[in-house]
């Protein structure tokens, strides 16, 4: 090994440990920390850098003490022809000590400010500032960095005519939740094989009556959700064009997910839009006792990532806890977490969301969600 980058380990935002690796020409990286680095963070970060950054051949970690700083670091650096120190980090004490050490050893010292996209370095006794083009990690990379694996996300390719019909359908579902539930129950109760069904126009379940939704069929057809093969007085024969279409017609909540996904994609603002992102927790797939979860909608703009949970029911504690755990685990504490809820919102649960940093979008705010996110992210970028 000939070139080493020594960097302060960022415990708070793990992806900030990654960006300097893309910008340096070093063969190896040594991460320093005054406190213990979690073993799972070491493993996932090392694996990620070795896989994603071709010129990095070695990744090591060291918990170091201020009292024996030089004594512990000197033997490590003797194996390299060139050593650079990145003193930017979330540990001010370690940053000062590392800077002092670099000045004593006459090493190359710089500080990479990821948020400001700047690099600061000493040159002939003066501070030199230079602009950087910090790369953005994709949704898949952010998940892999935390030891997970994006297995798949649903694909929806719609014509402009279909998108317009889906919007109308979604607005109907959001404004008329009870009627939309009746619609989805009808299709859920009809016996279906290979996306094809032949059924009566009135279906019963637990003493409740679910009629064929004749008034919405033209809109469902226009949205590409159903194809009517034959319709008689007391019977209808139809087919679903795709598994996604069948899911939307049979599950009352999926129309909200699709609506937000299409609005986000249509805005052209986001770098990535995903719907129904299936994530494996440990990156090993398949395996026995596999743990997977599905995130309704995931959006990314630059280094800002958003997890959205869609609920066409009343807000529940389970939904809040679920989103909090998934978002923090797979995207970190800086992830923007939203619950879009068309049902009732208990003030106690709303307070819990506030405590967890989860934004609740109410029924009457749904149509304006994407512009709201754009404004928020633009303020953050500035």
mmCIF file with all atom_site columns, N, CA, C and O in Angstrom, residues 140-179:
data_model
loop_
_atom_site.group_PDB
_atom_site.id
_atom_site.type_symbol
_atom_site.label_atom_id
_atom_site.label_alt_id
_atom_site.label_comp_id
_atom_site.label_asym_id
_atom_site.label_entity_id
_atom_site.label_seq_id
_atom_site.pdbx_PDB_ins_code
_atom_site.Cartn_x
_atom_site.Cartn_y
_atom_site.Cartn_z
_atom_site.occupancy
_atom_site.B_iso_or_equiv
_atom_site.pdbx_formal_charge
_atom_site.auth_seq_id
_atom_site.auth_comp_id
_atom_site.auth_asym_id
_atom_site.auth_atom_id
_atom_site.pdbx_PDB_model_num
ATOM 1   N N  . UNK A 1 140 ? -30.422 2.474  -3.227  1.00 0.00 ? 140 UNK A N  1
ATOM 2   C CA . UNK A 1 140 ? -29.870 1.126  -3.067  1.00 0.00 ? 140 UNK A CA 1
ATOM 3   C C  . UNK A 1 140 ? -28.547 1.158  -2.305  1.00 0.00 ? 140 UNK A C  1
ATOM 4   O O  . UNK A 1 140 ? -28.315 0.337  -1.409  1.00 0.00 ? 140 UNK A O  1
ATOM 5   N N  . UNK A 1 141 ? -27.680 2.115  -2.626  1.00 0.00 ? 141 UNK A N  1
ATOM 6   C CA . UNK A 1 141 ? -26.386 2.218  -1.944  1.00 0.00 ? 141 UNK A CA 1
ATOM 7   C C  . UNK A 1 141 ? -26.558 2.572  -0.468  1.00 0.00 ? 141 UNK A C  1
ATOM 8   O O  . UNK A 1 141 ? -25.861 2.025  0.387   1.00 0.00 ? 141 UNK A O  1
ATOM 9   N N  . UNK A 1 142 ? -27.483 3.479  -0.159  1.00 0.00 ? 142 UNK A N  1
ATOM 10  C CA . UNK A 1 142 ? -27.723 3.867  1.230   1.00 0.00 ? 142 UNK A CA 1
ATOM 11  C C  . UNK A 1 142 ? -28.196 2.682  2.061   1.00 0.00 ? 142 UNK A C  1
ATOM 12  O O  . UNK A 1 142 ? -27.807 2.524  3.221   1.00 0.00 ? 142 UNK A O  1
ATOM 13  N N  . UNK A 1 143 ? -29.030 1.837  1.465   1.00 0.00 ? 143 UNK A N  1
ATOM 14  C CA . UNK A 1 143 ? -29.532 0.649  2.161   1.00 0.00 ? 143 UNK A CA 1
ATOM 15  C C  . UNK A 1 143 ? -28.413 -0.371 2.357   1.00 0.00 ? 143 UNK A C  1
ATOM 16  O O  . UNK A 1 143 ? -28.257 -0.951 3.434   1.00 0.00 ? 143 UNK A O  1
ATOM 17  N N  . UNK A 1 144 ? -27.602 -0.578 1.320   1.00 0.00 ? 144 UNK A N  1
ATOM 18  C CA . UNK A 1 144 ? -26.492 -1.529 1.408   1.00 0.00 ? 144 UNK A CA 1
ATOM 19  C C  . UNK A 1 144 ? -25.441 -1.065 2.412   1.00 0.00 ? 144 UNK A C  1
ATOM 20  O O  . UNK A 1 144 ? -24.813 -1.888 3.087   1.00 0.00 ? 144 UNK A O  1
ATOM 21  N N  . UNK A 1 145 ? -25.235 0.241  2.502   1.00 0.00 ? 145 UNK A N  1
ATOM 22  C CA . UNK A 1 145 ? -24.267 0.786  3.450   1.00 0.00 ? 145 UNK A CA 1
ATOM 23  C C  . UNK A 1 145 ? -24.630 0.413  4.883   1.00 0.00 ? 145 UNK A C  1
ATOM 24  O O  . UNK A 1 145 ? -23.752 0.280  5.737   1.00 0.00 ? 145 UNK A O  1
ATOM 25  N N  . UNK A 1 146 ? -25.912 0.240  5.144   1.00 0.00 ? 146 UNK A N  1
ATOM 26  C CA . UNK A 1 146 ? -26.371 -0.129 6.489   1.00 0.00 ? 146 UNK A CA 1
ATOM 27  C C  . UNK A 1 146 ? -26.641 -1.625 6.610   1.00 0.00 ? 146 UNK A C  1
ATOM 28  O O  . UNK A 1 146 ? -27.363 -2.067 7.496   1.00 0.00 ? 146 UNK A O  1
ATOM 29  N N  . UNK A 1 147 ? -26.068 -2.399 5.713   1.00 0.00 ? 147 UNK A N  1
ATOM 30  C CA . UNK A 1 147 ? -26.134 -3.855 5.826   1.00 0.00 ? 147 UNK A CA 1
ATOM 31  C C  . UNK A 1 147 ? -27.362 -4.496 5.235   1.00 0.00 ? 147 UNK A C  1
ATOM 32  O O  . UNK A 1 147 ? -27.532 -5.714 5.320   1.00 0.00 ? 147 UNK A O  1
ATOM 33  N N  . UNK A 1 148 ? -28.255 -3.717 4.626   1.00 0.00 ? 148 UNK A N  1
ATOM 34  C CA . UNK A 1 148 ? -29.463 -4.278 4.023   1.00 0.00 ? 148 UNK A CA 1
ATOM 35  C C  . UNK A 1 148 ? -29.291 -4.538 2.544   1.00 0.00 ? 148 UNK A C  1
ATOM 36  O O  . UNK A 1 148 ? -28.203 -4.375 1.979   1.00 0.00 ? 148 UNK A O  1
ATOM 37  N N  . UNK A 1 149 ? -30.367 -4.921 1.902   1.00 0.00 ? 149 UNK A N  1
ATOM 38  C CA . UNK A 1 149 ? -30.336 -5.178 0.460   1.00 0.00 ? 149 UNK A CA 1
ATOM 39  C C  . UNK A 1 149 ? -31.699 -4.856 -0.132  1.00 0.00 ? 149 UNK A C  1
ATOM 40  O O  . UNK A 1 149 ? -32.717 -5.327 0.369   1.00 0.00 ? 149 UNK A O  1
ATOM 41  N N  . UNK A 1 150 ? -31.701 -4.037 -1.176  1.00 0.00 ? 150 UNK A N  1
ATOM 42  C CA . UNK A 1 150 ? -32.946 -3.738 -1.877  1.00 0.00 ? 150 UNK A CA 1
ATOM 43  C C  . UNK A 1 150 ? -33.227 -4.900 -2.828  1.00 0.00 ? 150 UNK A C  1
ATOM 44  O O  . UNK A 1 150 ? -32.517 -5.110 -3.804  1.00 0.00 ? 150 UNK A O  1
ATOM 45  N N  . UNK A 1 151 ? -34.263 -5.656 -2.516  1.00 0.00 ? 151 UNK A N  1
ATOM 46  C CA . UNK A 1 151 ? -34.575 -6.840 -3.314  1.00 0.00 ? 151 UNK A CA 1
ATOM 47  C C  . UNK A 1 151 ? -35.275 -6.449 -4.610  1.00 0.00 ? 151 UNK A C  1
ATOM 48  O O  . UNK A 1 151 ? -34.902 -6.876 -5.700  1.00 0.00 ? 151 UNK A O  1
ATOM 49  N N  . UNK A 1 152 ? -36.295 -5.618 -4.484  1.00 0.00 ? 152 UNK A N  1
ATOM 50  C CA . UNK A 1 152 ? -37.010 -5.159 -5.682  1.00 0.00 ? 152 UNK A CA 1
ATOM 51  C C  . UNK A 1 152 ? -37.942 -4.013 -5.306  1.00 0.00 ? 152 UNK A C  1
ATOM 52  O O  . UNK A 1 152 ? -38.217 -3.755 -4.136  1.00 0.00 ? 152 UNK A O  1
ATOM 53  N N  . UNK A 1 153 ? -38.403 -3.313 -6.313  1.00 0.00 ? 153 UNK A N  1
ATOM 54  C CA . UNK A 1 153 ? -39.462 -2.328 -6.134  1.00 0.00 ? 153 UNK A CA 1
ATOM 55  C C  . UNK A 1 153 ? -40.425 -2.508 -7.295  1.00 0.00 ? 153 UNK A C  1
ATOM 56  O O  . UNK A 1 153 ? -40.042 -2.997 -8.357  1.00 0.00 ? 153 UNK A O  1
ATOM 57  N N  . UNK A 1 154 ? -41.676 -2.123 -7.086  1.00 0.00 ? 154 UNK A N  1
ATOM 58  C CA . UNK A 1 154 ? -42.685 -2.310 -8.134  1.00 0.00 ? 154 UNK A CA 1
ATOM 59  C C  . UNK A 1 154 ? -42.458 -1.330 -9.279  1.00 0.00 ? 154 UNK A C  1
ATOM 60  O O  . UNK A 1 154 ? -41.991 -0.211 -9.066  1.00 0.00 ? 154 UNK A O  1
ATOM 61  N N  . UNK A 1 155 ? -42.772 -1.763 -10.452 1.00 0.00 ? 155 UNK A N  1
ATOM 62  C CA . UNK A 1 155 ? -42.626 -0.919 -11.639 1.00 0.00 ? 155 UNK A CA 1
ATOM 63  C C  . UNK A 1 155 ? -44.003 -0.571 -12.189 1.00 0.00 ? 155 UNK A C  1
ATOM 64  O O  . UNK A 1 155 ? -44.819 -1.455 -12.428 1.00 0.00 ? 155 UNK A O  1
ATOM 65  N N  . UNK A 1 156 ? -44.251 0.711  -12.390 1.00 0.00 ? 156 UNK A N  1
ATOM 66  C CA . UNK A 1 156 ? -45.531 1.158  -12.952 1.00 0.00 ? 156 UNK A CA 1
ATOM 67  C C  . UNK A 1 156 ? -45.253 2.056  -14.151 1.00 0.00 ? 156 UNK A C  1
ATOM 68  O O  . UNK A 1 156 ? -44.761 3.166  -13.996 1.00 0.00 ? 156 UNK A O  1
ATOM 69  N N  . UNK A 1 157 ? -45.532 1.547  -15.313 1.00 0.00 ? 157 UNK A N  1
ATOM 70  C CA . UNK A 1 157 ? -45.376 2.346  -16.533 1.00 0.00 ? 157 UNK A CA 1
ATOM 71  C C  . UNK A 1 157 ? -46.776 2.691  -17.045 1.00 0.00 ? 157 UNK A C  1
ATOM 72  O O  . UNK A 1 157 ? -47.524 1.809  -17.451 1.00 0.00 ? 157 UNK A O  1
ATOM 73  N N  . UNK A 1 158 ? -47.098 3.953  -16.987 1.00 0.00 ? 158 UNK A N  1
ATOM 74  C CA . UNK A 1 158 ? -48.451 4.399  -17.324 1.00 0.00 ? 158 UNK A CA 1
ATOM 75  C C  . UNK A 1 158 ? -48.409 5.486  -18.395 1.00 0.00 ? 158 UNK A C  1
ATOM 76  O O  . UNK A 1 158 ? -47.501 6.315  -18.419 1.00 0.00 ? 158 UNK A O  1
ATOM 77  N N  . UNK A 1 159 ? -49.413 5.469  -19.241 1.00 0.00 ? 159 UNK A N  1
ATOM 78  C CA . UNK A 1 159 ? -49.572 6.538  -20.223 1.00 0.00 ? 159 UNK A CA 1
ATOM 79  C C  . UNK A 1 159 ? -50.136 7.768  -19.512 1.00 0.00 ? 159 UNK A C  1
ATOM 80  O O  . UNK A 1 159 ? -50.622 7.676  -18.386 1.00 0.00 ? 159 UNK A O  1
ATOM 81  N N  . UNK A 1 160 ? -50.076 8.916  -20.168 1.00 0.00 ? 160 UNK A N  1
ATOM 82  C CA . UNK A 1 160 ? -50.629 10.135 -19.586 1.00 0.00 ? 160 UNK A CA 1
ATOM 83  C C  . UNK A 1 160 ? -52.129 9.994  -19.320 1.00 0.00 ? 160 UNK A C  1
ATOM 84  O O  . UNK A 1 160 ? -52.646 10.508 -18.328 1.00 0.00 ? 160 UNK A O  1
ATOM 85  N N  . UNK A 1 161 ? -52.823 9.274  -20.217 1.00 0.00 ? 161 UNK A N  1
ATOM 86  C CA . UNK A 1 161 ? -54.258 9.044  -20.045 1.00 0.00 ? 161 UNK A CA 1
ATOM 87  C C  . UNK A 1 161 ? -54.512 8.204  -18.789 1.00 0.00 ? 161 UNK A C  1
ATOM 88  O O  . UNK A 1 161 ? -55.430 8.488  -18.011 1.00 0.00 ? 161 UNK A O  1
ATOM 89  N N  . UNK A 1 162 ? -53.689 7.178  -18.585 1.00 0.00 ? 162 UNK A N  1
ATOM 90  C CA . UNK A 1 162 ? -53.835 6.330  -17.405 1.00 0.00 ? 162 UNK A CA 1
ATOM 91  C C  . UNK A 1 162 ? -53.528 7.107  -16.123 1.00 0.00 ? 162 UNK A C  1
ATOM 92  O O  . UNK A 1 162 ? -54.229 6.964  -15.127 1.00 0.00 ? 162 UNK A O  1
ATOM 93  N N  . UNK A 1 163 ? -52.476 7.932  -16.172 1.00 0.00 ? 163 UNK A N  1
ATOM 94  C CA . UNK A 1 163 ? -52.110 8.719  -14.993 1.00 0.00 ? 163 UNK A CA 1
ATOM 95  C C  . UNK A 1 163 ? -53.246 9.648  -14.575 1.00 0.00 ? 163 UNK A C  1
ATOM 96  O O  . UNK A 1 163 ? -53.574 9.768  -13.400 1.00 0.00 ? 163 UNK A O  1
ATOM 97  N N  . UNK A 1 164 ? -53.868 10.295 -15.571 1.00 0.00 ? 164 UNK A N  1
ATOM 98  C CA . UNK A 1 164 ? -54.996 11.193 -15.281 1.00 0.00 ? 164 UNK A CA 1
ATOM 99  C C  . UNK A 1 164 ? -56.142 10.421 -14.630 1.00 0.00 ? 164 UNK A C  1
ATOM 100 O O  . UNK A 1 164 ? -56.771 10.903 -13.673 1.00 0.00 ? 164 UNK A O  1
ATOM 101 N N  . UNK A 1 165 ? -56.411 9.201  -15.130 1.00 0.00 ? 165 UNK A N  1
ATOM 102 C CA . UNK A 1 165 ? -57.491 8.376  -14.571 1.00 0.00 ? 165 UNK A CA 1
ATOM 103 C C  . UNK A 1 165 ? -57.138 7.894  -13.166 1.00 0.00 ? 165 UNK A C  1
ATOM 104 O O  . UNK A 1 165 ? -58.003 7.847  -12.276 1.00 0.00 ? 165 UNK A O  1
ATOM 105 N N  . UNK A 1 166 ? -55.861 7.534  -12.930 1.00 0.00 ? 166 UNK A N  1
ATOM 106 C CA . UNK A 1 166 ? -55.421 7.086  -11.605 1.00 0.00 ? 166 UNK A CA 1
ATOM 107 C C  . UNK A 1 166 ? -55.572 8.205  -10.587 1.00 0.00 ? 166 UNK A C  1
ATOM 108 O O  . UNK A 1 166 ? -55.985 7.982  -9.448  1.00 0.00 ? 166 UNK A O  1
ATOM 109 N N  . UNK A 1 167 ? -55.260 9.423  -11.002 1.00 0.00 ? 167 UNK A N  1
ATOM 110 C CA . UNK A 1 167 ? -55.427 10.578 -10.112 1.00 0.00 ? 167 UNK A CA 1
ATOM 111 C C  . UNK A 1 167 ? -56.886 10.754 -9.714  1.00 0.00 ? 167 UNK A C  1
ATOM 112 O O  . UNK A 1 167 ? -57.214 10.993 -8.539  1.00 0.00 ? 167 UNK A O  1
ATOM 113 N N  . UNK A 1 168 ? -57.781 10.630 -10.697 1.00 0.00 ? 168 UNK A N  1
ATOM 114 C CA . UNK A 1 168 ? -59.223 10.745 -10.410 1.00 0.00 ? 168 UNK A CA 1
ATOM 115 C C  . UNK A 1 168 ? -59.665 9.640  -9.450  1.00 0.00 ? 168 UNK A C  1
ATOM 116 O O  . UNK A 1 168 ? -60.429 9.870  -8.513  1.00 0.00 ? 168 UNK A O  1
ATOM 117 N N  . UNK A 1 169 ? -59.157 8.441  -9.703  1.00 0.00 ? 169 UNK A N  1
ATOM 118 C CA . UNK A 1 169 ? -59.496 7.289  -8.879  1.00 0.00 ? 169 UNK A CA 1
ATOM 119 C C  . UNK A 1 169 ? -59.002 7.493  -7.444  1.00 0.00 ? 169 UNK A C  1
ATOM 120 O O  . UNK A 1 169 ? -59.722 7.233  -6.472  1.00 0.00 ? 169 UNK A O  1
ATOM 121 N N  . UNK A 1 170 ? -57.777 7.998  -7.322  1.00 0.00 ? 170 UNK A N  1
ATOM 122 C CA . UNK A 1 170 ? -57.188 8.239  -6.002  1.00 0.00 ? 170 UNK A CA 1
ATOM 123 C C  . UNK A 1 170 ? -57.952 9.318  -5.253  1.00 0.00 ? 170 UNK A C  1
ATOM 124 O O  . UNK A 1 170 ? -58.221 9.183  -4.047  1.00 0.00 ? 170 UNK A O  1
ATOM 125 N N  . UNK A 1 171 ? -58.314 10.373 -5.945  1.00 0.00 ? 171 UNK A N  1
ATOM 126 C CA . UNK A 1 171 ? -59.083 11.448 -5.307  1.00 0.00 ? 171 UNK A CA 1
ATOM 127 C C  . UNK A 1 171 ? -60.442 10.950 -4.825  1.00 0.00 ? 171 UNK A C  1
ATOM 128 O O  . UNK A 1 171 ? -60.922 11.339 -3.759  1.00 0.00 ? 171 UNK A O  1
ATOM 129 N N  . UNK A 1 172 ? -61.045 10.054 -5.616  1.00 0.00 ? 172 UNK A N  1
ATOM 130 C CA . UNK A 1 172 ? -62.320 9.455  -5.202  1.00 0.00 ? 172 UNK A CA 1
ATOM 131 C C  . UNK A 1 172 ? -62.111 8.612  -3.938  1.00 0.00 ? 172 UNK A C  1
ATOM 132 O O  . UNK A 1 172 ? -62.880 8.703  -2.974  1.00 0.00 ? 172 UNK A O  1
ATOM 133 N N  . UNK A 1 173 ? -61.042 7.784  -3.945  1.00 0.00 ? 173 UNK A N  1
ATOM 134 C CA . UNK A 1 173 ? -60.767 6.895  -2.811  1.00 0.00 ? 173 UNK A CA 1
ATOM 135 C C  . UNK A 1 173 ? -60.476 7.685  -1.539  1.00 0.00 ? 173 UNK A C  1
ATOM 136 O O  . UNK A 1 173 ? -60.953 7.339  -0.454  1.00 0.00 ? 173 UNK A O  1
ATOM 137 N N  . UNK A 1 174 ? -59.699 8.764  -1.669  1.00 0.00 ? 174 UNK A N  1
ATOM 138 C CA . UNK A 1 174 ? -59.346 9.588  -0.513  1.00 0.00 ? 174 UNK A CA 1
ATOM 139 C C  . UNK A 1 174 ? -60.571 10.324 0.032   1.00 0.00 ? 174 UNK A C  1
ATOM 140 O O  . UNK A 1 174 ? -60.760 10.437 1.248   1.00 0.00 ? 174 UNK A O  1
ATOM 141 N N  . UNK A 1 175 ? -61.415 10.806 -0.862  1.00 0.00 ? 175 UNK A N  1
ATOM 142 C CA . UNK A 1 175 ? -62.612 11.561 -0.454  1.00 0.00 ? 175 UNK A CA 1
ATOM 143 C C  . UNK A 1 175 ? -63.743 10.664 0.015   1.00 0.00 ? 175 UNK A C  1
ATOM 144 O O  . UNK A 1 175 ? -64.601 11.089 0.794   1.00 0.00 ? 175 UNK A O  1
ATOM 145 N N  . UNK A 1 176 ? -63.758 9.408  -0.469  1.00 0.00 ? 176 UNK A N  1
ATOM 146 C CA . UNK A 1 176 ? -64.859 8.480  -0.136  1.00 0.00 ? 176 UNK A CA 1
ATOM 147 C C  . UNK A 1 176 ? -64.287 7.140  0.337   1.00 0.00 ? 176 UNK A C  1
ATOM 148 O O  . UNK A 1 176 ? -64.418 6.111  -0.347  1.00 0.00 ? 176 UNK A O  1
ATOM 149 N N  . UNK A 1 177 ? -63.635 7.130  1.497   1.00 0.00 ? 177 UNK A N  1
ATOM 150 C CA . UNK A 1 177 ? -62.953 5.910  1.962   1.00 0.00 ? 177 UNK A CA 1
ATOM 151 C C  . UNK A 1 177 ? -63.873 4.708  2.150   1.00 0.00 ? 177 UNK A C  1
ATOM 152 O O  . UNK A 1 177 ? -63.491 3.578  1.833   1.00 0.00 ? 177 UNK A O  1
ATOM 153 N N  . UNK A 1 178 ? -65.090 4.936  2.656   1.00 0.00 ? 178 UNK A N  1
ATOM 154 C CA . UNK A 1 178 ? -66.011 3.816  2.881   1.00 0.00 ? 178 UNK A CA 1
ATOM 155 C C  . UNK A 1 178 ? -66.459 3.200  1.566   1.00 0.00 ? 178 UNK A C  1
ATOM 156 O O  . UNK A 1 178 ? -66.496 1.976  1.422   1.00 0.00 ? 178 UNK A O  1
ATOM 157 N N  . UNK A 1 179 ? -66.762 4.051  0.576   1.00 0.00 ? 179 UNK A N  1
ATOM 158 C CA . UNK A 1 179 ? -67.190 3.554  -0.731  1.00 0.00 ? 179 UNK A CA 1
ATOM 159 C C  . UNK A 1 179 ? -66.037 2.818  -1.437  1.00 0.00 ? 179 UNK A C  1
ATOM 160 O O  . UNK A 1 179 ? -66.243 1.805  -2.081  1.00 0.00 ? 179 UNK A O  1
#
